[in-house]
């Protein structure tokens, strides 16, 4: 079992609320990623980080922001949630052999 | 443009039967290729890794092949079980920089019927 954790597992919030999705890994990996995945669809990279104080936007435009102040922690923040943000968010980290370890995901519903 | 294409998009087979999933990629320079299994509602889990010099690798009932010349990979599942029902994702890593970017295919949704 991979040592990467996401919280919360499920979240239902109202439009306009600010939320932060947490992701932590204890494997010491430098590379971390956030993916967005709709049911039955492919993963879309929305943010990635190659180390502390390094963050980049991914292929899919996202209104979310990320930070990487500590190696083990890579939170994702939505300043003002909207129904279009309803999706599953998967956090991952990768080792030197590029094996990605995924968290269980956060299923977000914005009403 | 670096891309990973998978086929078929979905597949239904009967329990006990074999199946083969395909992955074509244009990622360059190539570092390695992994097949992941993603159960519904969970994060993907790595099944196999293929590097440039490897042609075949097995992990139980899963056998992956790689042809680096044609940039194709396949995942063969033998004697399928109901628990094999999942999405199988092909992921290619580049080595164009120290960053080791990951490129994901759309996945093949496999359903095994009893």
Tab-separated table of N, CA, C and O in Angstrom, chain A:
chain	number	residue	atom	x	y	z
A	1	UNK	N	0.841	-1.198	0.000
A	1	UNK	CA	0.000	0.000	0.000
A	1	UNK	C	0.883	1.258	0.000
A	1	UNK	O	1.829	1.355	0.772
A	2	UNK	N	0.608	2.179	-0.933
A	2	UNK	CA	1.412	3.384	-1.057
A	2	UNK	C	1.138	4.319	0.100
A	2	UNK	O	0.040	4.399	0.621
A	3	UNK	N	2.179	5.058	0.515
A	3	UNK	CA	2.057	5.989	1.635
A	3	UNK	C	1.741	7.380	1.120
A	3	UNK	O	2.528	8.306	1.298
A	4	UNK	N	0.603	7.534	0.501
A	4	UNK	CA	0.138	8.830	0.044
A	4	UNK	C	-1.330	8.953	0.407
A	4	UNK	O	-2.117	8.048	0.151
A	5	UNK	N	-1.659	10.065	1.034
A	5	UNK	CA	-2.980	10.197	1.647
A	5	UNK	C	-3.655	11.467	1.178
A	5	UNK	O	-3.028	12.526	1.074
A	6	UNK	N	-4.940	11.330	0.927
A	6	UNK	CA	-5.736	12.483	0.543
A	6	UNK	C	-6.904	12.637	1.495
A	6	UNK	O	-7.548	11.662	1.876
A	7	UNK	N	-7.180	13.875	1.847
A	7	UNK	CA	-8.361	14.171	2.645
A	7	UNK	C	-8.998	15.454	2.149
A	7	UNK	O	-8.288	16.350	1.653
A	8	UNK	N	-10.330	15.576	2.218
A	8	UNK	CA	-11.227	14.499	2.614
A	8	UNK	C	-11.431	13.498	1.484
A	8	UNK	O	-11.016	13.748	0.368
A	9	UNK	N	-12.064	12.412	1.756
A	9	UNK	CA	-12.346	11.395	0.748
A	9	UNK	C	-13.539	11.840	-0.099
A	9	UNK	O	-13.549	11.652	-1.308
A	10	UNK	N	-14.527	12.431	0.552
A	10	UNK	CA	-15.705	12.958	-0.130
A	10	UNK	C	-15.998	14.343	0.442
A	10	UNK	O	-15.809	14.577	1.634
A	11	UNK	N	-16.466	15.258	-0.424
A	11	UNK	CA	-16.781	16.612	0.015
A	11	UNK	C	-17.928	17.178	-0.812
A	11	UNK	O	-17.870	17.169	-2.034
A	12	UNK	N	-18.944	17.662	-0.120
A	12	UNK	CA	-20.068	18.340	-0.762
A	12	UNK	C	-20.124	19.748	-0.189
A	12	UNK	O	-20.247	19.914	1.031
A	13	UNK	N	-20.002	20.747	-1.050
A	13	UNK	CA	-19.988	22.129	-0.565
A	13	UNK	C	-20.861	23.004	-1.454
A	13	UNK	O	-21.224	22.614	-2.564
A	14	UNK	N	-21.165	24.201	-0.964
A	14	UNK	CA	-21.977	25.128	-1.716
A	14	UNK	C	-21.148	26.012	-2.633
A	14	UNK	O	-19.946	26.219	-2.415
A	15	UNK	N	-21.776	26.524	-3.645
A	15	UNK	CA	-21.108	27.417	-4.601
A	15	UNK	C	-20.544	28.638	-3.895
A	15	UNK	O	-21.198	29.221	-3.022
A	16	UNK	N	-19.333	29.015	-4.284
A	16	UNK	CA	-18.691	30.196	-3.728
A	16	UNK	C	-17.791	29.938	-2.537
A	16	UNK	O	-17.049	30.819	-2.117
A	17	UNK	N	-17.846	28.733	-2.016
A	17	UNK	CA	-17.013	28.412	-0.852
A	17	UNK	C	-15.557	28.194	-1.262
A	17	UNK	O	-15.268	27.762	-2.367
A	18	UNK	N	-14.672	28.496	-0.328
A	18	UNK	CA	-13.249	28.211	-0.522
A	18	UNK	C	-12.940	26.859	0.084
A	18	UNK	O	-13.361	26.566	1.212
A	19	UNK	N	-12.215	26.022	-0.665
A	19	UNK	CA	-11.882	24.692	-0.145
A	19	UNK	C	-10.417	24.379	-0.414
A	19	UNK	O	-9.816	24.890	-1.362
A	20	UNK	N	-9.865	23.545	0.421
A	20	UNK	CA	-8.508	23.040	0.231
A	20	UNK	C	-8.528	21.528	0.328
A	20	UNK	O	-9.021	20.971	1.308
A	21	UNK	N	-8.016	20.885	-0.721
A	21	UNK	CA	-7.877	19.426	-0.732
A	21	UNK	C	-6.449	19.094	-0.294
A	21	UNK	O	-5.488	19.621	-0.851
A	22	UNK	N	-6.360	18.218	0.689
A	22	UNK	CA	-5.052	17.904	1.247
A	22	UNK	C	-4.443	16.664	0.600
A	22	UNK	O	-5.150	15.710	0.270
A	23	UNK	N	-3.123	16.683	0.447
A	23	UNK	CA	-2.390	15.523	-0.062
A	23	UNK	C	-1.041	15.465	0.637
A	23	UNK	O	-0.302	16.448	0.638
A	24	UNK	N	-0.748	14.316	1.213
A	24	UNK	CA	0.527	14.131	1.905
A	24	UNK	C	1.120	12.784	1.551
A	24	UNK	O	0.399	11.803	1.421
A	25	UNK	N	2.449	12.765	1.407
A	25	UNK	CA	3.143	11.490	1.159
A	25	UNK	C	4.349	11.394	2.083
A	25	UNK	O	4.984	12.396	2.389
A	26	UNK	N	4.641	10.187	2.486
A	26	UNK	CA	5.726	9.951	3.438
A	26	UNK	C	6.870	9.187	2.801
A	26	UNK	O	7.694	8.583	3.489
A	27	UNK	N	6.939	9.204	1.470
A	27	UNK	CA	7.960	8.445	0.754
A	27	UNK	C	9.157	9.301	0.374
A	27	UNK	O	10.106	8.800	-0.242
A	28	UNK	N	9.092	10.607	0.669
A	28	UNK	CA	10.209	11.480	0.343
A	28	UNK	C	10.332	11.805	-1.137
A	28	UNK	O	11.401	12.226	-1.603
A	29	UNK	N	9.248	11.617	-1.891
A	29	UNK	CA	9.287	11.886	-3.325
A	29	UNK	C	9.327	13.382	-3.606
A	29	UNK	O	8.603	14.159	-2.990
A	30	UNK	N	10.168	13.756	-4.568
A	30	UNK	CA	10.228	15.168	-4.957
A	30	UNK	C	9.058	15.551	-5.871
A	30	UNK	O	8.537	16.646	-5.810
A	31	UNK	N	8.665	14.624	-6.758
A	31	UNK	CA	7.635	14.952	-7.743
A	31	UNK	C	6.244	14.620	-7.216
A	31	UNK	O	6.000	13.520	-6.738
A	32	UNK	N	5.360	15.590	-7.348
A	32	UNK	CA	3.965	15.375	-6.961
A	32	UNK	C	3.054	15.979	-8.020
A	32	UNK	O	3.444	16.918	-8.723
A	33	UNK	N	1.845	15.409	-8.109
A	33	UNK	CA	0.925	15.773	-9.186
A	33	UNK	C	-0.501	15.845	-8.652
A	33	UNK	O	-0.867	15.142	-7.710
A	34	UNK	N	-1.305	16.693	-9.306
A	34	UNK	CA	-2.753	16.690	-9.110
A	34	UNK	C	-3.402	16.401	-10.456
A	34	UNK	O	-3.092	17.034	-11.465
A	35	UNK	N	-4.331	15.427	-10.428
A	35	UNK	CA	-5.087	15.084	-11.620
A	35	UNK	C	-6.576	15.264	-11.339
A	35	UNK	O	-7.041	15.056	-10.217
A	36	UNK	N	-7.301	15.625	-12.395
A	36	UNK	CA	-8.748	15.710	-12.321
A	36	UNK	C	-9.323	14.615	-13.212
A	36	UNK	O	-8.847	14.421	-14.338
A	37	UNK	N	-10.312	13.894	-12.718
A	37	UNK	CA	-10.878	12.789	-13.480
A	37	UNK	C	-12.377	12.746	-13.305
A	37	UNK	O	-12.876	12.574	-12.187
A	38	UNK	N	-13.111	12.886	-14.401
A	38	UNK	CA	-14.556	12.719	-14.383
A	38	UNK	C	-14.882	11.239	-14.527
A	38	UNK	O	-14.067	10.473	-15.059
A	39	UNK	N	-16.049	10.799	-14.074
A	39	UNK	CA	-16.387	9.365	-14.113
A	39	UNK	C	-16.245	8.758	-15.503
A	39	UNK	O	-16.786	9.280	-16.473
A	40	UNK	N	-15.486	7.676	-15.583
A	40	UNK	CA	-15.307	6.973	-16.843
A	40	UNK	C	-14.417	7.668	-17.840
A	40	UNK	O	-14.291	7.211	-18.979
A	41	UNK	N	-13.787	8.740	-17.415
A	41	UNK	CA	-12.945	9.506	-18.339
A	41	UNK	C	-11.478	9.405	-17.924
A	41	UNK	O	-11.144	8.856	-16.878
A	42	UNK	N	-10.598	9.961	-18.777
A	42	UNK	CA	-9.175	9.873	-18.500
A	42	UNK	C	-8.743	10.895	-17.449
A	42	UNK	O	-9.464	11.812	-17.124
A	43	UNK	N	-7.539	10.689	-16.935
A	43	UNK	CA	-6.963	11.635	-15.982
A	43	UNK	C	-6.408	12.849	-16.732
A	43	UNK	O	-5.785	12.707	-17.786
A	44	UNK	N	-6.642	14.010	-16.183
A	44	UNK	CA	-6.089	15.243	-16.749
A	44	UNK	C	-5.180	15.893	-15.714
A	44	UNK	O	-5.607	16.160	-14.592
A	45	UNK	N	-3.955	16.179	-16.109
A	45	UNK	CA	-2.998	16.806	-15.214
A	45	UNK	C	-3.350	18.283	-15.059
A	45	UNK	O	-3.456	19.013	-16.047
A	46	UNK	N	-3.549	18.732	-13.812
A	46	UNK	CA	-3.876	20.136	-13.585
A	46	UNK	C	-2.748	20.897	-12.890
A	46	UNK	O	-2.593	22.104	-13.090
A	47	UNK	N	-1.944	20.212	-12.096
A	47	UNK	CA	-0.788	20.854	-11.446
A	47	UNK	C	0.289	19.808	-11.199
A	47	UNK	O	-0.018	18.643	-10.992
A	48	UNK	N	1.555	20.261	-11.191
A	48	UNK	CA	2.619	19.369	-10.771
A	48	UNK	C	3.731	20.155	-10.104
A	48	UNK	O	3.827	21.373	-10.249
A	49	UNK	N	4.541	19.428	-9.373
A	49	UNK	CA	5.630	20.042	-8.616
A	49	UNK	C	6.823	19.100	-8.650
A	49	UNK	O	6.679	17.891	-8.484
A	50	UNK	N	8.014	19.683	-8.827
A	50	UNK	CA	9.220	18.867	-8.853
A	50	UNK	C	10.041	19.027	-7.591
A	50	UNK	O	11.153	18.505	-7.502
A	51	UNK	N	9.497	19.777	-6.640
A	51	UNK	CA	10.187	19.930	-5.373
A	51	UNK	C	9.637	21.124	-4.623
A	51	UNK	O	8.740	21.823	-5.099
A	52	UNK	N	10.213	21.365	-3.470
A	52	UNK	CA	9.763	22.485	-2.643
A	52	UNK	C	9.878	23.794	-3.418
A	52	UNK	O	10.868	24.043	-4.108
A	53	UNK	N	8.844	24.598	-3.300
A	53	UNK	CA	8.746	25.925	-3.947
A	53	UNK	C	8.712	25.847	-5.470
A	53	UNK	O	8.933	26.866	-6.145
A	54	UNK	N	8.443	24.669	-6.023
A	54	UNK	CA	8.324	24.490	-7.462
A	54	UNK	C	6.930	23.991	-7.796
A	54	UNK	O	6.542	22.908	-7.358
A	55	UNK	N	6.152	24.797	-8.535
A	55	UNK	CA	4.831	24.356	-8.978
A	55	UNK	C	4.618	24.825	-10.408
A	55	UNK	O	5.073	25.908	-10.792
A	56	UNK	N	3.913	23.996	-11.182
A	56	UNK	CA	3.626	24.317	-12.573
A	56	UNK	C	2.195	23.923	-12.883
A	56	UNK	O	1.658	22.981	-12.292
A	57	UNK	N	1.590	24.633	-13.827
A	57	UNK	CA	0.255	24.255	-14.294
A	57	UNK	C	0.372	23.098	-15.276
A	57	UNK	O	1.347	22.994	-16.032
A	58	UNK	N	-0.649	22.264	-15.267
A	58	UNK	CA	-0.653	21.100	-16.128
A	58	UNK	C	-1.310	21.359	-17.466
A	58	UNK	O	-1.420	22.498	-17.909
A	59	UNK	N	-1.773	20.262	-18.090
A	59	UNK	CA	-2.348	20.372	-19.428
A	59	UNK	C	-3.755	20.946	-19.416
A	59	UNK	O	-4.153	21.631	-20.351
A	60	UNK	N	-4.493	20.658	-18.365
A	60	UNK	CA	-5.881	21.104	-18.283
A	60	UNK	C	-5.954	22.389	-17.475
A	60	UNK	O	-5.460	22.453	-16.352
A	61	UNK	N	-6.539	23.397	-18.079
A	61	UNK	CA	-6.686	24.664	-17.373
A	61	UNK	C	-7.550	24.475	-16.142
A	61	UNK	O	-8.592	23.827	-16.181
A	62	UNK	N	-7.103	25.009	-15.046
A	62	UNK	CA	-7.838	24.852	-13.792
A	62	UNK	C	-7.818	26.163	-13.037
A	62	UNK	O	-6.835	26.910	-13.072
A	63	UNK	N	-8.904	26.454	-12.343
A	63	UNK	CA	-8.978	27.651	-11.523
A	63	UNK	C	-8.404	27.419	-10.138
A	63	UNK	O	-8.420	28.304	-9.303
A	64	UNK	N	-7.886	26.241	-9.908
A	64	UNK	CA	-7.315	25.925	-8.612
A	64	UNK	C	-5.864	26.393	-8.535
A	64	UNK	O	-5.236	26.685	-9.551
A	65	UNK	N	-5.347	26.463	-7.315
A	65	UNK	CA	-3.943	26.797	-7.094
A	65	UNK	C	-3.338	25.761	-6.167
A	65	UNK	O	-4.064	25.071	-5.433
A	66	UNK	N	-2.025	25.643	-6.194
A	66	UNK	CA	-1.320	24.686	-5.332
A	66	UNK	C	-0.141	25.380	-4.677
A	66	UNK	O	0.270	26.464	-5.096
A	67	UNK	N	0.386	24.736	-3.665
A	67	UNK	CA	1.597	25.216	-3.009
A	67	UNK	C	2.435	24.012	-2.611
A	67	UNK	O	1.912	22.905	-2.423
A	68	UNK	N	3.734	24.242	-2.478
A	68	UNK	CA	4.637	23.142	-2.075
A	68	UNK	C	5.683	23.735	-1.137
A	68	UNK	O	6.798	24.053	-1.521
A	69	UNK	N	5.289	23.905	0.088
A	69	UNK	CA	6.171	24.482	1.096
A	69	UNK	C	7.023	23.402	1.744
A	69	UNK	O	8.163	23.657	2.163
A	70	UNK	N	6.470	22.201	1.818
A	70	UNK	CA	7.200	21.062	2.382
A	70	UNK	C	7.171	19.924	1.370
A	70	UNK	O	6.203	19.786	0.612
A	71	UNK	N	8.184	19.108	1.366
A	71	UNK	CA	8.283	17.996	0.411
A	71	UNK	C	7.078	17.075	0.479
A	71	UNK	O	6.572	16.612	-0.540
A	72	UNK	N	6.605	16.822	1.686
A	72	UNK	CA	5.572	15.810	1.857
A	72	UNK	C	4.155	16.315	1.640
A	72	UNK	O	3.220	15.542	1.637
A	73	UNK	N	3.991	17.620	1.452
A	73	UNK	CA	2.656	18.197	1.470
A	73	UNK	C	2.394	18.996	0.186
A	73	UNK	O	3.213	19.856	-0.181
A	74	UNK	N	1.255	18.729	-0.478
A	74	UNK	CA	0.944	19.379	-1.766
A	74	UNK	C	-0.556	19.681	-1.819
A	74	UNK	O	-1.317	19.041	-2.542
A	75	UNK	N	-1.011	20.695	-1.100
A	75	UNK	CA	-2.445	20.994	-1.065
A	75	UNK	C	-2.929	21.735	-2.303
A	75	UNK	O	-2.178	22.491	-2.922
A	76	UNK	N	-4.183	21.508	-2.646
A	76	UNK	CA	-4.830	22.164	-3.781
A	76	UNK	C	-5.987	23.001	-3.251
A	76	UNK	O	-6.786	22.505	-2.462
A	77	UNK	N	-6.073	24.263	-3.702
A	77	UNK	CA	-7.079	25.187	-3.185
A	77	UNK	C	-7.960	25.734	-4.302
A	77	UNK	O	-7.459	26.101	-5.373
A	78	UNK	N	-9.253	25.752	-4.033
A	78	UNK	CA	-10.218	26.432	-4.900
A	78	UNK	C	-10.749	27.626	-4.115
A	78	UNK	O	-11.365	27.443	-3.063
A	79	UNK	N	-10.500	28.829	-4.606
A	79	UNK	CA	-10.903	30.039	-3.872
A	79	UNK	C	-12.418	30.200	-3.837
A	79	UNK	O	-12.981	30.661	-2.847
A	80	UNK	N	-13.079	29.852	-4.948
A	80	UNK	CA	-14.524	30.011	-5.023
A	80	UNK	C	-15.091	28.859	-5.859
A	80	UNK	O	-15.051	28.903	-7.084
A	81	UNK	N	-15.573	27.844	-5.174
A	81	UNK	CA	-16.022	26.634	-5.870
A	81	UNK	C	-17.279	26.892	-6.697
A	81	UNK	O	-18.165	27.669	-6.292
A	82	UNK	N	-17.346	26.219	-7.845
A	82	UNK	CA	-18.505	26.289	-8.727
A	82	UNK	C	-18.932	24.885	-9.117
A	82	UNK	O	-18.126	23.950	-9.052
A	83	UNK	N	-20.183	24.696	-9.541
A	83	UNK	CA	-20.636	23.353	-9.926
A	83	UNK	C	-19.752	22.699	-10.988
A	83	UNK	O	-19.615	21.465	-11.003
A	84	UNK	N	-19.126	23.491	-11.854
A	84	UNK	CA	-18.244	22.921	-12.888
A	84	UNK	C	-16.996	22.298	-12.297
A	84	UNK	O	-16.273	21.558	-12.995
A	85	UNK	N	-16.715	22.566	-11.032
A	85	UNK	CA	-15.563	21.959	-10.357
A	85	UNK	C	-15.879	20.565	-9.822
A	85	UNK	O	-14.985	19.877	-9.312
A	86	UNK	N	-17.118	20.156	-9.929
A	86	UNK	CA	-17.503	18.817	-9.469
A	86	UNK	C	-16.744	17.762	-10.259
A	86	UNK	O	-16.824	17.702	-11.487
A	87	UNK	N	-15.973	16.940	-9.545
A	87	UNK	CA	-15.121	15.942	-10.199
A	87	UNK	C	-14.398	15.142	-9.129
A	87	UNK	O	-14.569	15.387	-7.934
A	88	UNK	N	-13.589	14.174	-9.595
A	88	UNK	CA	-12.694	13.489	-8.671
A	88	UNK	C	-11.293	14.061	-8.863
A	88	UNK	O	-10.836	14.240	-9.992
A	89	UNK	N	-10.618	14.326	-7.742
A	89	UNK	CA	-9.267	14.881	-7.765
A	89	UNK	C	-8.306	13.851	-7.178
A	89	UNK	O	-8.464	13.409	-6.044
A	90	UNK	N	-7.317	13.479	-7.975
A	90	UNK	CA	-6.342	12.466	-7.563
A	90	UNK	C	-4.976	13.105	-7.408
A	90	UNK	O	-4.507	13.807	-8.300
A	91	UNK	N	-4.357	12.830	-6.284
A	91	UNK	CA	-2.999	13.299	-6.016
A	91	UNK	C	-2.049	12.131	-6.212
A	91	UNK	O	-2.395	10.974	-5.912
A	92	UNK	N	-0.852	12.402	-6.723
A	92	UNK	CA	0.127	11.344	-6.930
A	92	UNK	C	1.525	11.877	-6.656
A	92	UNK	O	1.770	13.084	-6.712
A	93	UNK	N	2.427	10.972	-6.343
A	93	UNK	CA	3.836	11.320	-6.251
A	93	UNK	C	4.613	10.245	-7.002
A	93	UNK	O	4.118	9.129	-7.194
A	94	UNK	N	5.799	10.591	-7.456
A	94	UNK	CA	6.570	9.602	-8.205
A	94	UNK	C	8.008	9.555	-7.728
A	94	UNK	O	8.575	10.550	-7.274
A	95	UNK	N	8.568	8.342	-7.865
A	95	UNK	CA	9.943	8.117	-7.440
A	95	UNK	C	10.897	8.305	-8.620
A	95	UNK	O	10.482	8.715	-9.706
A	96	UNK	N	12.161	7.964	-8.416
A	96	UNK	CA	13.172	8.194	-9.465
A	96	UNK	C	12.959	7.300	-10.683
A	96	UNK	O	13.462	7.578	-11.758
A	97	UNK	N	12.204	6.191	-10.497
A	97	UNK	CA	11.916	5.312	-11.634
A	97	UNK	C	10.609	5.705	-12.310
A	97	UNK	O	10.091	4.979	-13.150
A	98	UNK	N	10.069	6.859	-11.917
A	98	UNK	CA	8.842	7.391	-12.508
A	98	UNK	C	7.625	6.535	-12.242
A	98	UNK	O	6.652	6.603	-12.990
A	99	UNK	N	7.665	5.708	-11.212
A	99	UNK	CA	6.440	5.023	-10.826
A	99	UNK	C	5.600	5.993	-10.017
A	99	UNK	O	6.060	6.557	-9.018
A	100	UNK	N	4.364	6.200	-10.463
A	100	UNK	CA	3.464	7.112	-9.776
A	100	UNK	C	2.635	6.353	-8.759
A	100	UNK	O	2.068	5.307	-9.056
A	101	UNK	N	2.582	6.884	-7.563
A	101	UNK	CA	1.756	6.319	-6.499
A	101	UNK	C	0.606	7.278	-6.265
A	101	UNK	O	0.817	8.468	-6.038
A	102	UNK	N	-0.595	6.745	-6.321
A	102	UNK	CA	-1.776	7.584	-6.239
A	102	UNK	C	-2.444	7.474	-4.873
A	102	UNK	O	-2.458	6.414	-4.246
A	103	UNK	N	-3.042	8.587	-4.458
A	103	UNK	CA	-3.905	8.570	-3.301
A	103	UNK	C	-5.265	8.010	-3.685
A	103	UNK	O	-5.519	7.685	-4.843
A	104	UNK	N	-6.149	7.896	-2.706
A	104	UNK	CA	-7.472	7.327	-2.938
A	104	UNK	C	-8.395	8.292	-3.659
A	104	UNK	O	-9.441	7.893	-4.162
A	105	UNK	N	-8.014	9.563	-3.712
A	105	UNK	CA	-8.824	10.541	-4.416
A	105	UNK	C	-9.785	11.277	-3.501
A	105	UNK	O	-10.151	10.786	-2.425
A	106	UNK	N	-10.179	12.465	-3.934
A	106	UNK	CA	-11.231	13.231	-3.267
A	106	UNK	C	-12.342	13.449	-4.286
A	106	UNK	O	-12.108	14.011	-5.354
A	107	UNK	N	-13.525	12.975	-3.929
A	107	UNK	CA	-14.665	13.198	-4.819
A	107	UNK	C	-15.383	14.459	-4.357
A	107	UNK	O	-15.966	14.485	-3.269
A	108	UNK	N	-15.312	15.501	-5.176
A	108	UNK	CA	-15.866	16.813	-4.838
A	108	UNK	C	-17.168	17.044	-5.579
A	108	UNK	O	-17.252	16.848	-6.795
A	109	UNK	N	-18.173	17.471	-4.835
A	109	UNK	CA	-19.456	17.866	-5.424
A	109	UNK	C	-19.772	19.276	-4.962
A	109	UNK	O	-19.816	19.546	-3.762
A	110	UNK	N	-19.978	20.157	-5.923
A	110	UNK	CA	-20.322	21.543	-5.612
A	110	UNK	C	-21.783	21.772	-5.997
A	110	UNK	O	-22.164	21.560	-7.152
A	111	UNK	N	-22.568	22.163	-5.018
A	111	UNK	CA	-24.004	22.316	-5.270
A	111	UNK	C	-24.414	23.791	-5.270
A	111	UNK	O	-23.666	24.643	-4.823
